[in-house]
Short mmCIF file of C-alpha atoms and ligand atoms in Angstrom, two decimals:
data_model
loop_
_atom_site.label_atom_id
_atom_site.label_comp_id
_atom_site.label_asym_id
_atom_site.label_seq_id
_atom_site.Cartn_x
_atom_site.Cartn_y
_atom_site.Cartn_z
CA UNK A 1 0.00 0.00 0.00
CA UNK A 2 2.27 2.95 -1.15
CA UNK A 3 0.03 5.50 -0.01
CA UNK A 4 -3.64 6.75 0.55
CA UNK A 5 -6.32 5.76 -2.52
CA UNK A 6 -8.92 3.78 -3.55
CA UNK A 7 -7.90 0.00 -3.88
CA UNK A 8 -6.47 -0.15 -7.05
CA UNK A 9 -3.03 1.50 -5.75
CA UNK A 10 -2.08 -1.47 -4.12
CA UNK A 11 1.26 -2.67 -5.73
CA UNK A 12 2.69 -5.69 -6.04
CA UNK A 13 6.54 -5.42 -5.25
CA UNK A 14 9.20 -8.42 -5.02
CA UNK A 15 11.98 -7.96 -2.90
CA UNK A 16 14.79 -10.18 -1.04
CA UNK A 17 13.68 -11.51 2.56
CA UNK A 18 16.48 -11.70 4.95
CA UNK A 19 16.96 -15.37 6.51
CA UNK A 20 15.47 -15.91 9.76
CA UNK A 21 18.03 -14.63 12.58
CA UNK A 22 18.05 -15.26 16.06
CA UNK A 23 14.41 -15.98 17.69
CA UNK A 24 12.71 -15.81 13.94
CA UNK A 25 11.16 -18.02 11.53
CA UNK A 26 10.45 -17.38 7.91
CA UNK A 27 7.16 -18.40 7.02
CA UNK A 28 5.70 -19.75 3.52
CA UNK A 29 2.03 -17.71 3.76
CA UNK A 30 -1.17 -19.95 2.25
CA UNK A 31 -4.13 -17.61 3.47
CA UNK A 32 -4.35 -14.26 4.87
CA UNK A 33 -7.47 -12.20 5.95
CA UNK A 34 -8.67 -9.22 4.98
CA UNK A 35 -10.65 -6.81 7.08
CA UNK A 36 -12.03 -3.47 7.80
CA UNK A 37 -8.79 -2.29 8.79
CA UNK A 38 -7.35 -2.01 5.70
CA UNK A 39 -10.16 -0.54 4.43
CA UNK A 40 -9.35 2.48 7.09
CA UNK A 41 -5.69 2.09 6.26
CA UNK A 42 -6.31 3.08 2.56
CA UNK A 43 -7.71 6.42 4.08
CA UNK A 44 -4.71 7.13 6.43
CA UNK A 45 -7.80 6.24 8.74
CA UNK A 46 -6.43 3.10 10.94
CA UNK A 47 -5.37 4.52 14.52
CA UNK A 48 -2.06 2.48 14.53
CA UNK A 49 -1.28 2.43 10.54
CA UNK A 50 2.96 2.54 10.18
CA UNK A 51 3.68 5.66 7.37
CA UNK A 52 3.28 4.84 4.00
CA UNK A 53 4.35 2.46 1.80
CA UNK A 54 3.65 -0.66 3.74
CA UNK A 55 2.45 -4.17 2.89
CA UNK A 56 -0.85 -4.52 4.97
CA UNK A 57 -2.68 -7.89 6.19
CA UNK A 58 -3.20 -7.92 9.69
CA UNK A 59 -3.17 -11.91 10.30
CA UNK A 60 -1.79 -15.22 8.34
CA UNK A 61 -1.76 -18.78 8.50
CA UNK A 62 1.12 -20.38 6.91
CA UNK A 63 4.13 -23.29 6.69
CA UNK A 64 6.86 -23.00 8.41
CA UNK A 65 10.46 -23.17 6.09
CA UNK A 66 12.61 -22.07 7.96
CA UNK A 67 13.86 -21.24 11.98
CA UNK A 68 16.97 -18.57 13.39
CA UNK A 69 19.20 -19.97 16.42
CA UNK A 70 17.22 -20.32 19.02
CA UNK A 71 13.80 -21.56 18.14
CA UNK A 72 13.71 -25.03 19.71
CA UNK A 73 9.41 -25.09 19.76
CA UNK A 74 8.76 -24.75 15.69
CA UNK A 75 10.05 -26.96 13.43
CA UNK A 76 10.28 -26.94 9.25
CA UNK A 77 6.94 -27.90 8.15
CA UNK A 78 4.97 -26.84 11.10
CA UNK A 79 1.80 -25.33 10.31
CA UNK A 80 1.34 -21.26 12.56
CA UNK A 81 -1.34 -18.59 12.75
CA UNK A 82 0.06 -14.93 13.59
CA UNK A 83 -1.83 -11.79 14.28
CA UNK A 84 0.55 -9.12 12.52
CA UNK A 85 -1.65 -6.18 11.95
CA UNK A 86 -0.15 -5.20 8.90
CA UNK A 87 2.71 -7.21 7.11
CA UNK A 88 0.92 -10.52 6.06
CA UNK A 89 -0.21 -9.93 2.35
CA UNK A 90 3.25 -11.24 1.20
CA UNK A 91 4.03 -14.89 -0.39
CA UNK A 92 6.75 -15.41 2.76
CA UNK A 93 7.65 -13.08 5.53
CA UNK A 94 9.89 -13.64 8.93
CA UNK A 95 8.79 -13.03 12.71
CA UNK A 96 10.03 -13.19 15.96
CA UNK A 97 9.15 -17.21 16.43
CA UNK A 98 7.15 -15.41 19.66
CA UNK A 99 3.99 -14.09 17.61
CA UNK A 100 3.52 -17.55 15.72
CA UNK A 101 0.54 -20.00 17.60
CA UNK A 102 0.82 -23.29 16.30
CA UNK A 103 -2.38 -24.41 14.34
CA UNK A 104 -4.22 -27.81 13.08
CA UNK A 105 -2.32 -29.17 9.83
CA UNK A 106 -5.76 -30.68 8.97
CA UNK A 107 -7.94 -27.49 8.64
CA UNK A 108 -7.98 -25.48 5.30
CA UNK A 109 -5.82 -22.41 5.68
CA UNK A 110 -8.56 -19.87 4.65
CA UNK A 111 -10.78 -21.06 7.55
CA UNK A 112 -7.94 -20.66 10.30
CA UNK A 113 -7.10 -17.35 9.54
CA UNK A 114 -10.75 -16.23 9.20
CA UNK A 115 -10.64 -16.91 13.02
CA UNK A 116 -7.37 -15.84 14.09
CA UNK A 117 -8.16 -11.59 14.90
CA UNK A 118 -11.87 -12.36 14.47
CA UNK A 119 -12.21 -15.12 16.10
CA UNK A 120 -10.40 -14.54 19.14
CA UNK A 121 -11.94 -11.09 19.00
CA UNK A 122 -15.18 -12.54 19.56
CA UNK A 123 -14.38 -14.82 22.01
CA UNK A 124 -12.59 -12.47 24.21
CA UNK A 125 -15.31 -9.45 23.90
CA UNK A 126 -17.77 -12.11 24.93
CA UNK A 127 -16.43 -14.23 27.44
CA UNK A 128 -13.37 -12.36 28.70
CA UNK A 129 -15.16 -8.55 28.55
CA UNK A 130 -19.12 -9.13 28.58
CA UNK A 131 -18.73 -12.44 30.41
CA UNK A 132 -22.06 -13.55 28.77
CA UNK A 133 -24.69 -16.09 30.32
CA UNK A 134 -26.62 -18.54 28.75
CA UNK A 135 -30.37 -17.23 28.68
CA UNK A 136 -28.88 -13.38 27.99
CA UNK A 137 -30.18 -11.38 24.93
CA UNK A 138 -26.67 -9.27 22.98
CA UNK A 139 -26.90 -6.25 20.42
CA UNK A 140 -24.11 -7.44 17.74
CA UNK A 141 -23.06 -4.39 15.24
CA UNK A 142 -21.63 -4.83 12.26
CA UNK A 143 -23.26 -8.35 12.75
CA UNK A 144 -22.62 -9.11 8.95
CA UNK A 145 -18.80 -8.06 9.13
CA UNK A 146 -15.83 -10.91 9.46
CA UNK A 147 -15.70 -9.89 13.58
CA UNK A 148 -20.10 -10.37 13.61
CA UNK A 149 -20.92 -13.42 11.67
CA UNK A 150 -18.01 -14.60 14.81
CA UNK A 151 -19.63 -13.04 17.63
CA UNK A 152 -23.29 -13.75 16.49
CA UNK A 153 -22.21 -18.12 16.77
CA UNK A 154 -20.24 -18.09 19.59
CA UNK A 155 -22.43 -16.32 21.45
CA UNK A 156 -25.19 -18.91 20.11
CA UNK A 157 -22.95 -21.43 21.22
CA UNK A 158 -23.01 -20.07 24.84
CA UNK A 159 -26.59 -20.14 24.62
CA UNK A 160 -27.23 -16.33 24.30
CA UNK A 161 -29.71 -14.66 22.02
CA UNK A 162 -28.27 -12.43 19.66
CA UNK A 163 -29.63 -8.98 17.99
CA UNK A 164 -27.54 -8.31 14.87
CA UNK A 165 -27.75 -4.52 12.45
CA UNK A 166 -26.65 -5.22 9.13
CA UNK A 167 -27.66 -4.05 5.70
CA UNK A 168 -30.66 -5.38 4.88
CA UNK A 169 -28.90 -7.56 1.88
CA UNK A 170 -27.31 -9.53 4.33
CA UNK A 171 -30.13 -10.00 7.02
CA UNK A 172 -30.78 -13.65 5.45
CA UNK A 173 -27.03 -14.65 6.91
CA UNK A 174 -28.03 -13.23 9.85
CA UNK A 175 -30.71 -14.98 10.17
CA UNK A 176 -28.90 -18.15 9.12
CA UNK A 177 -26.53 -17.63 11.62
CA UNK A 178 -29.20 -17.78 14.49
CA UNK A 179 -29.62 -13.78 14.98
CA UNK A 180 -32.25 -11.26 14.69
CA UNK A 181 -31.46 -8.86 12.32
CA UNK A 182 -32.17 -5.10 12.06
CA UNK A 183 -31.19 -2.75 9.35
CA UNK A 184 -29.47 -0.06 10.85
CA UNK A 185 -29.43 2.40 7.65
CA UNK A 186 -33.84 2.38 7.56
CA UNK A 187 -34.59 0.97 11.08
CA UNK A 188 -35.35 2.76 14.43
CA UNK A 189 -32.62 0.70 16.00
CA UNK A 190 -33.28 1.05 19.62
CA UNK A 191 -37.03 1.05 19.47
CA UNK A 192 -36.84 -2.14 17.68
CA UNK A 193 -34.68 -3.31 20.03
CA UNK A 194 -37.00 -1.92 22.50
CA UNK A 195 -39.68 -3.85 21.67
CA UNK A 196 -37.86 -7.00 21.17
CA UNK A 197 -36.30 -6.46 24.82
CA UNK A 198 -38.25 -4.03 26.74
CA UNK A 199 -35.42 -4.18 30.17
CA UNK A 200 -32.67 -3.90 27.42
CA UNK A 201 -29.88 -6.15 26.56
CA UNK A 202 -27.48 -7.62 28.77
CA UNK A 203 -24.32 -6.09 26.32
CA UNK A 204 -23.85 -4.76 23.19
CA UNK A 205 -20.73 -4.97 20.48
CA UNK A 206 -20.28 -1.65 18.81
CA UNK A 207 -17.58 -1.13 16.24
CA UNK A 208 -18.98 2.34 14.69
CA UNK A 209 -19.06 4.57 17.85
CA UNK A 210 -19.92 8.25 17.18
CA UNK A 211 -23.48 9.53 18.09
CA UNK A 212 -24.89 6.03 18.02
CA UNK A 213 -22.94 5.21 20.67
CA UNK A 214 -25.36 6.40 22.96
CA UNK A 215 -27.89 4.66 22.03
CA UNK A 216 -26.26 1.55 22.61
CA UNK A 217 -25.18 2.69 26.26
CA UNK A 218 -29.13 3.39 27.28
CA UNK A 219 -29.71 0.23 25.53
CA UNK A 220 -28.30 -1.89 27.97
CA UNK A 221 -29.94 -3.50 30.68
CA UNK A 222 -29.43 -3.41 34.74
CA UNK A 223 -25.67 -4.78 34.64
CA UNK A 224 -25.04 -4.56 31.20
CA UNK A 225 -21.69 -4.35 29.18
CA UNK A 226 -21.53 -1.83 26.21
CA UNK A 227 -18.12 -2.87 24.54
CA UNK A 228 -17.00 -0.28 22.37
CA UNK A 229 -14.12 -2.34 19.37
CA UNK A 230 -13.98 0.44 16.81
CA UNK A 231 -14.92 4.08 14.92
CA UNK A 232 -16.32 2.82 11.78
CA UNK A 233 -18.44 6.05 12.05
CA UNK A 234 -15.01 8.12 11.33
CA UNK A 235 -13.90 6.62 8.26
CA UNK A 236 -14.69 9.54 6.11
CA UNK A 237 -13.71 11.86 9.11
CA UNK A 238 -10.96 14.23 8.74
CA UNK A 239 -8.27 15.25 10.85
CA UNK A 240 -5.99 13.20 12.89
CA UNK A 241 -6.99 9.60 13.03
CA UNK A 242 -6.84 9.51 16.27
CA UNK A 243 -9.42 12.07 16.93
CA UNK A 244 -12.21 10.14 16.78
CA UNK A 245 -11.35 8.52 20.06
CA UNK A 246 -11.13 11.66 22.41
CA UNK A 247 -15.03 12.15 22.64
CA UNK A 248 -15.46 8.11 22.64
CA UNK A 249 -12.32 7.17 25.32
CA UNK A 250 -14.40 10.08 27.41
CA UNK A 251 -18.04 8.79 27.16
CA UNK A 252 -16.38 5.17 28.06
CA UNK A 253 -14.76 6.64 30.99
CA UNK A 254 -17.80 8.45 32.00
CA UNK A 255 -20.38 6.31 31.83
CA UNK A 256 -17.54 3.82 34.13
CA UNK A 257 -17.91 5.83 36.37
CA UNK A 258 -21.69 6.03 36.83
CA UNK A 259 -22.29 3.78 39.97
CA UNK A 260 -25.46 2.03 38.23
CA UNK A 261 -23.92 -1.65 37.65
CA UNK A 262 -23.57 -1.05 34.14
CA UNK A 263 -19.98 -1.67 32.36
CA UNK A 264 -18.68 0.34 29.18
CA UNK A 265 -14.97 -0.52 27.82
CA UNK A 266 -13.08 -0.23 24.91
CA UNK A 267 -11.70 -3.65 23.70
CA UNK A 268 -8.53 -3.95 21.53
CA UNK A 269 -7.28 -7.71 20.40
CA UNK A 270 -3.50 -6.78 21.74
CA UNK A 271 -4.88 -6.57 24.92
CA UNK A 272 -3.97 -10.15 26.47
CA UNK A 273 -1.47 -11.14 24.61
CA UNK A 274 -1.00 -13.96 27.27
CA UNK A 275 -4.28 -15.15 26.47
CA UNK A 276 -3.78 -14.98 22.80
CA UNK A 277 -3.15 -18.76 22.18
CA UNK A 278 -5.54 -20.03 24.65
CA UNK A 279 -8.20 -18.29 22.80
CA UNK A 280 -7.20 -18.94 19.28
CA UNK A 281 -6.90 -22.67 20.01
CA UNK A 282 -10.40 -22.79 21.49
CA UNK A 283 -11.86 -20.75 18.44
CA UNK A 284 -9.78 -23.50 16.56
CA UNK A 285 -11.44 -26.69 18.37
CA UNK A 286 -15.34 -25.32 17.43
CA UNK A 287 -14.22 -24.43 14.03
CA UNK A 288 -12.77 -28.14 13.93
CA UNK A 289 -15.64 -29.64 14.99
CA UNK A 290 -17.72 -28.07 12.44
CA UNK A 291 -19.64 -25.93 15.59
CA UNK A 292 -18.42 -22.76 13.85
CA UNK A 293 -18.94 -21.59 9.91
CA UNK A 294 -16.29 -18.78 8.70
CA UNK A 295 -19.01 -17.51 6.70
CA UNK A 296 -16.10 -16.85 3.67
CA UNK A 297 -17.54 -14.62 0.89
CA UNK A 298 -14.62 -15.11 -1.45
CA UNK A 299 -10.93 -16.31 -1.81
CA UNK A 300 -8.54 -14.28 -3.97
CA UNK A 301 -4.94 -14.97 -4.70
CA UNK A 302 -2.33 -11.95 -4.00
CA UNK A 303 -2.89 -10.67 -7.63
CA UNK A 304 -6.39 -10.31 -7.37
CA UNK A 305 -5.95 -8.02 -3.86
CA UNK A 306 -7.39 -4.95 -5.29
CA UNK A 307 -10.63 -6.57 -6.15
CA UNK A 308 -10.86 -8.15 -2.65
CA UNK A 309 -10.23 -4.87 -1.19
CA UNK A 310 -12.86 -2.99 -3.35
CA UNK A 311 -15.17 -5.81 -2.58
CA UNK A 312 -14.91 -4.94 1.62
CA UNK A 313 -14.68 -1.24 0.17
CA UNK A 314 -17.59 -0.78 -1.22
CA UNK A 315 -19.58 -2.74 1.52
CA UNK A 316 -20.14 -5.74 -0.56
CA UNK A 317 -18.86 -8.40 1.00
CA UNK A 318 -20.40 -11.22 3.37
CA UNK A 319 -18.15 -12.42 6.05
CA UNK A 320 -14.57 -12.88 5.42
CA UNK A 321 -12.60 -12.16 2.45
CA UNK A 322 -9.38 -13.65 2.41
CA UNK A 323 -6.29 -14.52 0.47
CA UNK A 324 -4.80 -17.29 -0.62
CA UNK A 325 -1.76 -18.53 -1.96
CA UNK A 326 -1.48 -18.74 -5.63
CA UNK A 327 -0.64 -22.16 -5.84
CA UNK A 328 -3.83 -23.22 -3.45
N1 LIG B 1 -10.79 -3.47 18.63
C1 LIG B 1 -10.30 -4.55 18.03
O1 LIG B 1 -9.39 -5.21 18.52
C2 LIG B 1 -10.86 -4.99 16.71
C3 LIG B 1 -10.48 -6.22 16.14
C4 LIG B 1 -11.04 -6.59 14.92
C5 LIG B 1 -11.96 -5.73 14.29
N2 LIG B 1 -12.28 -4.55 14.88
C6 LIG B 1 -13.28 -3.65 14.28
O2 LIG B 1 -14.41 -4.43 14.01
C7 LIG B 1 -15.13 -3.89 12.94
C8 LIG B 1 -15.45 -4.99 11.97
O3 LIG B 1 -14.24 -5.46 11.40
P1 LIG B 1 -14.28 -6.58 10.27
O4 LIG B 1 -12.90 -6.79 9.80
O5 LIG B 1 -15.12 -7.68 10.74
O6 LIG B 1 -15.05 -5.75 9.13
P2 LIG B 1 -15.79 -6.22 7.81
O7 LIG B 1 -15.72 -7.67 7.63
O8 LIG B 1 -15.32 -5.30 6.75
O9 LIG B 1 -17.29 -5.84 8.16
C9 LIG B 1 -17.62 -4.52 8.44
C10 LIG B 1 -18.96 -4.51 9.09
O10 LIG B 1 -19.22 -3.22 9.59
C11 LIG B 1 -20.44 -2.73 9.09
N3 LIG B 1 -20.25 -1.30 8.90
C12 LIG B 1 -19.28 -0.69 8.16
N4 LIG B 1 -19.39 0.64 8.28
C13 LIG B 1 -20.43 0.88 9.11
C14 LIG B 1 -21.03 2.05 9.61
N5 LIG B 1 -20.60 3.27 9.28
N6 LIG B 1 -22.07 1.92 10.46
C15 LIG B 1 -22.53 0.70 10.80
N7 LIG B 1 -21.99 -0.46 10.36
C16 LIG B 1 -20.96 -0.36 9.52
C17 LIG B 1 -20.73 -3.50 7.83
O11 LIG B 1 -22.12 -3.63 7.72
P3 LIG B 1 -22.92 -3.88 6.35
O12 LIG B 1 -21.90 -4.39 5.36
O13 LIG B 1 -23.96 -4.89 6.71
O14 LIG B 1 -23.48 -2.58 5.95
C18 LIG B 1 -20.07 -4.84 8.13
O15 LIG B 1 -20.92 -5.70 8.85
C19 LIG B 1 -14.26 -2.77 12.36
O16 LIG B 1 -14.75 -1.53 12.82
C20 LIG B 1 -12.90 -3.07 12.93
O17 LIG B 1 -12.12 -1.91 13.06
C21 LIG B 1 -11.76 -4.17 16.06
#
């Protein structure tokens, strides 16, 4: 990505990759995902974007081919998942062995990484942040998106009824994925959601913050969790990137305050890096037992990743788009 655009600046560029030194491994990529955050990237939008050019993909699943001095736990062969944030649209790249989690050799590559920042997103803003309970009612945002389709089964899984906005072309995955779905561009959002739950929701996932924001905080029911993951709302915003999060980092800090046994956080997937693994290889196990659909819209190899990224662009796409090696 050599600089701000629409998606057809991306670039393909070849260039030499250093052997793996000390405490690195190179890695042969076969999928990586694509996601809304190189759709903010393109915009200079993405609050922790590295200055142009760059080669963006924020996670990868791939083969390991090779390991520095000092790697005794990865061998040649071995298949890895690694949350990068930007780095993993490449054919091979090298990493500190740390950030690699070892994954199944007997799941396809494309449905691994489709869980590996979504999935573990998910899990953690549900079980780790909202600590849901079977029986509760959620408000998923953004429940059509790569993180939603996620967070709408797992939370299915631990029994909870889900609420998901989408655009109404993809309410019938929605619904297929055991959700309610509202259209958040015609609907009355919370006075549907009113009348579906009249006490509110027990917590609510909301990646577009902004003036809606609110209405997911009153949303919430007696000891509720609002969990605040993103700005979508900003994406056409101007001014530094990191403005958008003044007026939200204060609401979330004010409404924390309010001693009325309702929770509001902002969740970031760097947060537990200890519990990283853990929660990847549990995402991993559902996904293995077939408990778990990645809801994949397409596959694209690393020439077509212009057209992938217009596809998320333009608000298109179902689920996950991800790439895939060309020889897949
Ligand atoms: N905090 C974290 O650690 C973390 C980790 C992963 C992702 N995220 C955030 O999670 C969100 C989803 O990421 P993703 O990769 O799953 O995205 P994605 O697959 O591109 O899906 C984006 C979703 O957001 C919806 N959307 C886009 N703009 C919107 C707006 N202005 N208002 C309401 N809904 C809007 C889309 O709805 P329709 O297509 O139905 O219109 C779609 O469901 C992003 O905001 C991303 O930044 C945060």
């Amino acid at each position: 990505m050599p600089h701000t655009g629409g998606p057809n600046i991306l670039q393909k560029r070849k260039r030499d990759l250093p052997p793996a030194k000390a405490d690195e491994v190179r890695v042969r990529v076969e999928a990586a995902g694509f996601s809304f955050a190189e759709v903010q990237m393109l915009r200079g939008r993405y609050f922790n974007q590295p200055r142009f050019p760059f080669v963006p993909g924020y996670d990868l699943v791939g083969t390991v081919t090779d390991v520095g001095p000092g790697v005794s736990d990865l061998a040649v062969g071995k298949r890895v998942a690694a949350l990068t944030e930007t780095g993993s649209w490449a054919e091979n790249v090298v990493l500190p062995a740390e950030k690699l989690v070892p994954v199944p050799d007997n799941l396809d590559p494309a449905d691994t990484v489709a869980v590996v920042t979504n999935g573990v997103t998910a899990r953690q803003m549900l079980h780790r942040v909202a600590r849901v309970q079977p029986g509760q009612t959620v408000l998923v945002h953004g429940a059509s998106g790569g993180v939603g389709t996620l967070l709408m089964q797992l939370a299915r899984i631990a029994r909870v009824d889900v609420i998901g906005t989408a655009s109404a072309s993809k309410h019938d995955l929605v619904r297929s994925l055991g959700a309610t779905p509202l259209d958040y561009r015609t609907d009355d959002v919370p006075a549907r959601v009113r009348e579906l739950e009249p006490n509110g929701v027990d917590a609510v996932f909301d990646h577009v913050g902004g003036p809606g924001l609110a209405d997911s905080w009153r949303l919430l029911a007696p000891g509720g969790t609002l969990v605040s993951y993103g700005v979508a709302s900003a994406l056409e915003a101007k001014g530094h990137r990191l403005l958008p999060f003044v007026p939200l980092l204060a609401r979330l800090l004010l409404w924390k305050a309010i001693p009325n046994g309702r929770q509001a956080t902002f969740y970031y997937v760097q947060r537990w890096p200890q519990h990283f693994e853990d929660d990847l290889t549990a995402v991993l196990a559902l996904l293995a037992k077939g408990q778990i659909d990645t809801a994949i819209d397409r596959r694209v190899p690393l020439s077509e990743a212009s057209d992938a990224l217009r596809l998320l662009d333009s608000r298109r796409a179902s689920g996950k788009v991800v790439l895939v090696s060309e020889d897949s």
